[in-house]
PDB file of C-alpha atoms and ligand atoms in Angstrom:
ATOM      1  CA  MET A 157       9.955 -19.445  15.531  1.00 85.00           C
ATOM      2  CA  ALA A 158       6.444 -17.669  16.546  1.00 94.00           C
ATOM      3  CA  LYS A 159       3.894 -17.627  13.472  1.00 97.00           C
ATOM      4  CA  LYS A 160       3.413 -13.884  11.874  1.00 98.00           C
ATOM      5  CA  LEU A 161       0.037 -12.593  11.417  1.00 98.00           C
ATOM      6  CA  LEU A 162      -1.170  -9.261   9.305  1.00 98.00           C
ATOM      7  CA  VAL A 163      -3.519  -6.713  10.484  1.00 98.00           C
ATOM      8  CA  ILE A 164      -4.875  -4.374   8.024  1.00 99.00           C
ATOM      9  CA  HIS A 165      -6.887  -1.316   8.730  1.00 98.00           C
ATOM     10  CA  GLY A 166      -8.492   0.547   5.770  1.00 98.00           C
ATOM     11  CA  PRO A 167      -9.745   3.733   4.763  1.00 98.00           C
ATOM     12  CA  ASN A 168     -10.377   6.377   7.757  1.00 97.00           C
ATOM     13  CA  LEU A 169      -9.459   4.204  10.536  1.00 98.00           C
ATOM     14  CA  ASP A 170      -6.372   6.302  10.934  1.00 97.00           C
ATOM     15  CA  LEU A 171      -9.100   8.836  11.983  1.00 96.00           C
ATOM     16  CA  LEU A 172     -10.069   7.072  14.815  1.00 97.00           C
ATOM     17  CA  GLY A 173     -10.472   8.817  18.501  1.00 94.00           C
ATOM     18  CA  GLU A 174     -11.858  12.089  16.300  1.00 94.00           C
ATOM     19  CA  ARG A 175     -14.040  10.650  13.780  1.00 90.00           C
ATOM     20  CA  GLU A 176     -17.426  10.068  14.423  1.00 93.00           C
ATOM     21  CA  ILE A 177     -17.064   9.279  18.179  1.00 93.00           C
ATOM     22  CA  ASP A 178     -20.741   8.215  18.951  1.00 91.00           C
ATOM     23  CA  VAL A 179     -20.189   5.426  16.307  1.00 92.00           C
ATOM     24  CA  TYR A 180     -16.767   4.205  16.700  1.00 94.00           C
ATOM     25  CA  GLY A 181     -15.617   5.359  20.250  1.00 91.00           C
ATOM     26  CA  LYS A 182     -12.750   7.308  21.648  1.00 93.00           C
ATOM     27  CA  LEU A 183      -9.890   5.048  21.185  1.00 96.00           C
ATOM     28  CA  THR A 184      -7.007   6.067  18.578  1.00 97.00           C
ATOM     29  CA  LEU A 185      -5.683   3.512  16.032  1.00 98.00           C
ATOM     30  CA  LEU A 186      -2.240   3.566  17.616  1.00 98.00           C
ATOM     31  CA  GLN A 187      -4.150   2.382  21.111  1.00 98.00           C
ATOM     32  CA  ILE A 188      -5.962  -0.170  19.034  1.00 98.00           C
ATOM     33  CA  ASP A 189      -2.332  -1.345  17.712  1.00 98.00           C
ATOM     34  CA  SER A 190      -0.876  -1.287  21.107  1.00 98.00           C
ATOM     35  CA  ALA A 191      -3.981  -3.538  22.564  1.00 98.00           C
ATOM     36  CA  LEU A 192      -3.297  -5.899  19.445  1.00 98.00           C
ATOM     37  CA  LYS A 193       0.577  -6.215  20.136  1.00 98.00           C
ATOM     38  CA  ASN A 194      -0.166  -6.640  24.086  1.00 98.00           C
ATOM     39  CA  LEU A 195      -2.568  -9.697  23.077  1.00 98.00           C
ATOM     40  CA  ALA A 196      -0.171 -10.980  20.394  1.00 98.00           C
ATOM     41  CA  ALA A 197       2.802 -11.304  22.812  1.00 98.00           C
ATOM     42  CA  GLU A 198       0.383 -13.106  24.874  1.00 98.00           C
ATOM     43  CA  LEU A 199      -0.636 -15.537  22.439  1.00 98.00           C
ATOM     44  CA  LYS A 200       3.038 -15.766  21.358  1.00 98.00           C
ATOM     45  CA  VAL A 201       2.204 -14.702  17.975  1.00 98.00           C
ATOM     46  CA  ASP A 202       4.021 -11.633  16.181  1.00 98.00           C
ATOM     47  CA  ILE A 203       1.979  -9.287  14.259  1.00 98.00           C
ATOM     48  CA  GLU A 204       2.609  -6.500  11.809  1.00 98.00           C
ATOM     49  CA  THR A 205      -0.266  -3.489  11.925  1.00 98.00           C
ATOM     50  CA  ILE A 206      -0.861  -1.250   8.878  1.00 98.00           C
ATOM     51  CA  GLN A 207      -3.242   1.074   7.907  1.00 98.00           C
ATOM     52  CA  LEU A 208      -3.899   1.774   4.129  1.00 98.00           C
ATOM     53  CA  SER A 209      -6.013   4.204   2.447  1.00 98.00           C
ATOM     54  CA  SER A 210      -6.115   3.128  -0.806  1.00 98.00           C
ATOM     55  CA  GLU A 211      -7.731  -0.053  -2.661  1.00 98.00           C
ATOM     56  CA  GLY A 212      -4.567  -0.802  -4.833  1.00 98.00           C
ATOM     57  CA  ASP A 213      -2.338  -0.881  -1.700  1.00 98.00           C
ATOM     58  CA  ILE A 214      -4.547  -3.195   0.620  1.00 98.00           C
ATOM     59  CA  VAL A 215      -5.197  -5.329  -2.772  1.00 98.00           C
ATOM     60  CA  LYS A 216      -1.023  -5.727  -3.038  1.00 98.00           C
ATOM     61  CA  LYS A 217      -0.576  -6.262   0.518  1.00 98.00           C
ATOM     62  CA  VAL A 218      -3.289  -8.765   0.921  1.00 98.00           C
ATOM     63  CA  GLY A 219      -2.032 -10.290  -2.253  1.00 98.00           C
ATOM     64  CA  ALA A 220       1.545 -10.810  -1.090  1.00 98.00           C
ATOM     65  CA  ALA A 221       0.633 -12.051   2.569  1.00 98.00           C
ATOM     66  CA  LYS A 222       1.735 -15.558   2.199  1.00 97.00           C
ATOM     67  CA  LYS A 223       4.697 -14.738   0.241  1.00 97.00           C
ATOM     68  CA  ASP A 224       5.951 -12.154   2.914  1.00 98.00           C
ATOM     69  CA  GLY A 225       5.511 -15.121   5.771  1.00 98.00           C
ATOM     70  CA  PHE A 226       2.138 -14.475   6.813  1.00 98.00           C
ATOM     71  CA  SER A 227       0.011 -17.225   8.398  1.00 98.00           C
ATOM     72  CA  ALA A 228      -3.233 -15.323   8.879  1.00 98.00           C
ATOM     73  CA  LEU A 229      -4.550 -11.635   8.260  1.00 98.00           C
ATOM     74  CA  VAL A 230      -7.149  -9.953  10.078  1.00 98.00           C
ATOM     75  CA  ILE A 231      -8.758  -7.119   8.263  1.00 98.00           C
ATOM     76  CA  ASN A 232     -10.982  -3.900   8.629  1.00 98.00           C
ATOM     77  CA  PRO A 233     -11.669  -3.014   4.812  1.00 98.00           C
ATOM     78  CA  ALA A 234     -13.512  -0.149   6.010  1.00 98.00           C
ATOM     79  CA  ALA A 235     -15.819   1.281   3.712  1.00 98.00           C
ATOM     80  CA  TYR A 236     -14.237  -1.275   0.672  1.00 98.00           C
ATOM     81  CA  THR A 237     -16.108  -3.681   2.746  1.00 98.00           C
ATOM     82  CA  HIS A 238     -19.342  -2.842   0.972  1.00 98.00           C
ATOM     83  CA  TYR A 239     -18.221  -2.592  -2.594  1.00 98.00           C
ATOM     84  CA  SER A 240     -14.465  -3.804  -3.347  1.00 98.00           C
ATOM     85  CA  ILE A 241     -14.729  -7.139  -5.557  1.00 98.00           C
ATOM     86  CA  ALA A 242     -10.899  -6.252  -5.993  1.00 98.00           C
ATOM     87  CA  ILE A 243     -10.270  -6.756  -2.142  1.00 98.00           C
ATOM     88  CA  ARG A 244     -12.118  -9.549  -2.317  1.00 98.00           C
ATOM     89  CA  ASP A 245     -10.533 -11.184  -4.867  1.00 98.00           C
ATOM     90  CA  ALA A 246      -7.320 -10.514  -3.328  1.00 98.00           C
ATOM     91  CA  VAL A 247      -8.421 -12.543   0.010  1.00 98.00           C
ATOM     92  CA  ALA A 248      -9.848 -15.151  -2.434  1.00 98.00           C
ATOM     93  CA  ALA A 249      -6.636 -15.366  -4.026  1.00 98.00           C
ATOM     94  CA  VAL A 250      -4.756 -15.257  -0.872  1.00 96.00           C
ATOM     95  CA  VAL A 251      -5.694 -18.669   0.771  1.00 91.00           C
ATOM     96  CA  ILE A 252      -4.490 -17.895   4.419  1.00 97.00           C
ATOM     97  CA  PRO A 253      -7.319 -17.556   6.882  1.00 98.00           C
ATOM     98  CA  THR A 254      -8.688 -14.423   6.862  1.00 98.00           C
ATOM     99  CA  VAL A 255     -11.019 -12.622   9.730  1.00 98.00           C
ATOM    100  CA  GLU A 256     -12.925  -9.918   9.014  1.00 98.00           C
ATOM    101  CA  VAL A 257     -13.614  -7.121  11.906  1.00 98.00           C
ATOM    102  CA  HIS A 258     -15.809  -4.095  12.109  1.00 98.00           C
ATOM    103  CA  LEU A 259     -15.943  -1.901  15.304  1.00 98.00           C
ATOM    104  CA  SER A 260     -19.459  -1.022  14.539  1.00 98.00           C
ATOM    105  CA  ASN A 261     -22.004  -3.329  14.012  1.00 98.00           C
ATOM    106  CA  ILE A 262     -22.555  -2.912  10.001  1.00 98.00           C
ATOM    107  CA  TYR A 263     -25.909  -4.805   9.927  1.00 98.00           C
ATOM    108  CA  ALA A 264     -27.387  -2.291  12.636  1.00 97.00           C
ATOM    109  CA  ARG A 265     -26.488   0.648  10.595  1.00 97.00           C
ATOM    110  CA  GLU A 266     -27.338   2.226   6.921  1.00 97.00           C
ATOM    111  CA  GLU A 267     -28.744  -0.218   4.343  1.00 97.00           C
ATOM    112  CA  PHE A 268     -25.338   0.256   2.103  1.00 97.00           C
ATOM    113  CA  ARG A 269     -23.567  -1.140   5.002  1.00 98.00           C
ATOM    114  CA  HIS A 270     -25.404  -4.309   5.265  1.00 98.00           C
ATOM    115  CA  THR A 271     -23.378  -6.135   2.782  1.00 98.00           C
ATOM    116  CA  SER A 272     -19.812  -7.164   2.971  1.00 98.00           C
ATOM    117  CA  VAL A 273     -18.824  -8.209  -0.309  1.00 98.00           C
ATOM    118  CA  ILE A 274     -15.876  -9.582   1.807  1.00 98.00           C
ATOM    119  CA  ALA A 275     -17.584 -12.155   4.150  1.00 98.00           C
ATOM    120  CA  GLY A 276     -18.087 -14.517   1.436  1.00 98.00           C
ATOM    121  CA  VAL A 277     -14.721 -15.299   1.144  1.00 98.00           C
ATOM    122  CA  ALA A 278     -13.419 -14.469   4.554  1.00 98.00           C
ATOM    123  CA  THR A 279     -13.087 -17.473   7.111  1.00 98.00           C
ATOM    124  CA  GLY A 280     -15.457 -15.317   9.472  1.00 98.00           C
ATOM    125  CA  GLN A 281     -16.427 -11.893  10.928  1.00 98.00           C
ATOM    126  CA  VAL A 282     -16.485  -9.855  14.081  1.00 98.00           C
ATOM    127  CA  SER A 283     -18.719  -6.800  14.047  1.00 98.00           C
ATOM    128  CA  GLY A 284     -20.023  -4.596  16.690  1.00 98.00           C
ATOM    129  CA  PHE A 285     -17.567  -4.798  19.351  1.00 98.00           C
ATOM    130  CA  GLY A 286     -15.369  -2.093  19.123  1.00 97.00           C
ATOM    131  CA  LEU A 287     -11.660  -2.684  20.021  1.00 98.00           C
ATOM    132  CA  ASN A 288     -12.945  -6.042  20.955  1.00 98.00           C
ATOM    133  CA  SER A 289     -13.881  -6.791  17.668  1.00 98.00           C
ATOM    134  CA  TYR A 290      -9.776  -6.577  16.471  1.00 98.00           C
ATOM    135  CA  LEU A 291      -9.024  -8.857  19.910  1.00 98.00           C
ATOM    136  CA  LEU A 292     -11.761 -11.429  19.179  1.00 98.00           C
ATOM    137  CA  GLY A 293     -10.725 -11.328  15.623  1.00 98.00           C
ATOM    138  CA  LEU A 294      -6.876 -11.769  16.373  1.00 98.00           C
ATOM    139  CA  ARG A 295      -7.830 -14.806  19.026  1.00 98.00           C
ATOM    140  CA  ALA A 296      -9.900 -16.534  16.002  1.00 98.00           C
ATOM    141  CA  ALA A 297      -6.842 -15.842  13.618  1.00 98.00           C
ATOM    142  CA  VAL A 298      -4.533 -17.400  16.180  1.00 98.00           C
ATOM    143  CA  GLU A 299      -6.831 -20.408  16.872  1.00 98.00           C
ATOM    144  CA  LEU A 300      -7.201 -21.222  13.010  1.00 97.00           C
ATOM    145  CA  ILE A 301      -3.428 -21.659  12.589  1.00 97.00           C
ATOM    146  CA  SER A 302      -2.791 -23.007  15.816  1.00 95.00           C
ATOM    147  CA  LYS A 303      -4.415 -26.460  14.526  1.00 71.00           C
TER     148      LYS A 303
HETATM  149  C1  DQA B  26     -16.076  -0.012   9.806  1.00 63.30           C
HETATM  150  C2  DQA B  26     -17.792  -0.020   8.960  1.00 63.30           C
HETATM  151  C3  DQA B  26     -17.731   0.716   7.847  1.00 63.30           C
HETATM  152  O1  DQA B  26     -18.968   0.595   7.030  1.00 63.30           O
HETATM  153  C4  DQA B  26     -17.328   2.047   7.700  1.00 63.30           C
HETATM  154  O2  DQA B  26     -17.112   2.375   6.315  1.00 63.30           O
HETATM  155  C5  DQA B  26     -15.803   2.114   8.187  1.00 63.30           C
HETATM  156  C6  DQA B  26     -15.448   1.295   9.526  1.00 63.30           C
HETATM  157  C7  DQA B  26     -16.035  -0.642  11.176  1.00 63.30           C
HETATM  158  O3  DQA B  26     -15.164  -0.594  11.255  1.00 63.30           O
HETATM  159  O4  DQA B  26     -17.005  -0.497  11.647  1.00 63.30           O
HETATM  160  O5  DQA B  26     -14.969   2.632   7.909  1.00 63.30           O
HETATM  161  O6  DQA B  26     -15.489  -0.976   9.112  1.00 63.30           O
END
């Protein structure tokens, strides 16, 4: 049976395509999800993609990921990246490989974005490549569970 991976998009990412286009580009979340699904089919894995705006919903979804049959997680925690200890603890607790992704290069932006409280418990991070951050993140996650 094909392995199942979970992709979580955090708050405001549902606004992609109209939100700060100079920073995040013109692609909508639907287009990103569709590119992820195409790559998943190519890599012969199943993926579920979900956008969640509230911290508690993300904590619950991450916390249940292993029990729900997911082998790995790709997450763009959006603004929560920079301060959510609750999401960090959920990622630490879930013990499945987790790749943190960001469309923009968070280290090249405002200083408050330079810190990721998630990075220390993620397996790795991809930041700054737009859609490719997600695609590289998915490839990395699939590689991690293929060993
Ligand atoms: C983001 C970067 C965050 O700083 C920001 O709050 C976001 C998106 C990115 O994908 O570049 O909402 O995670």
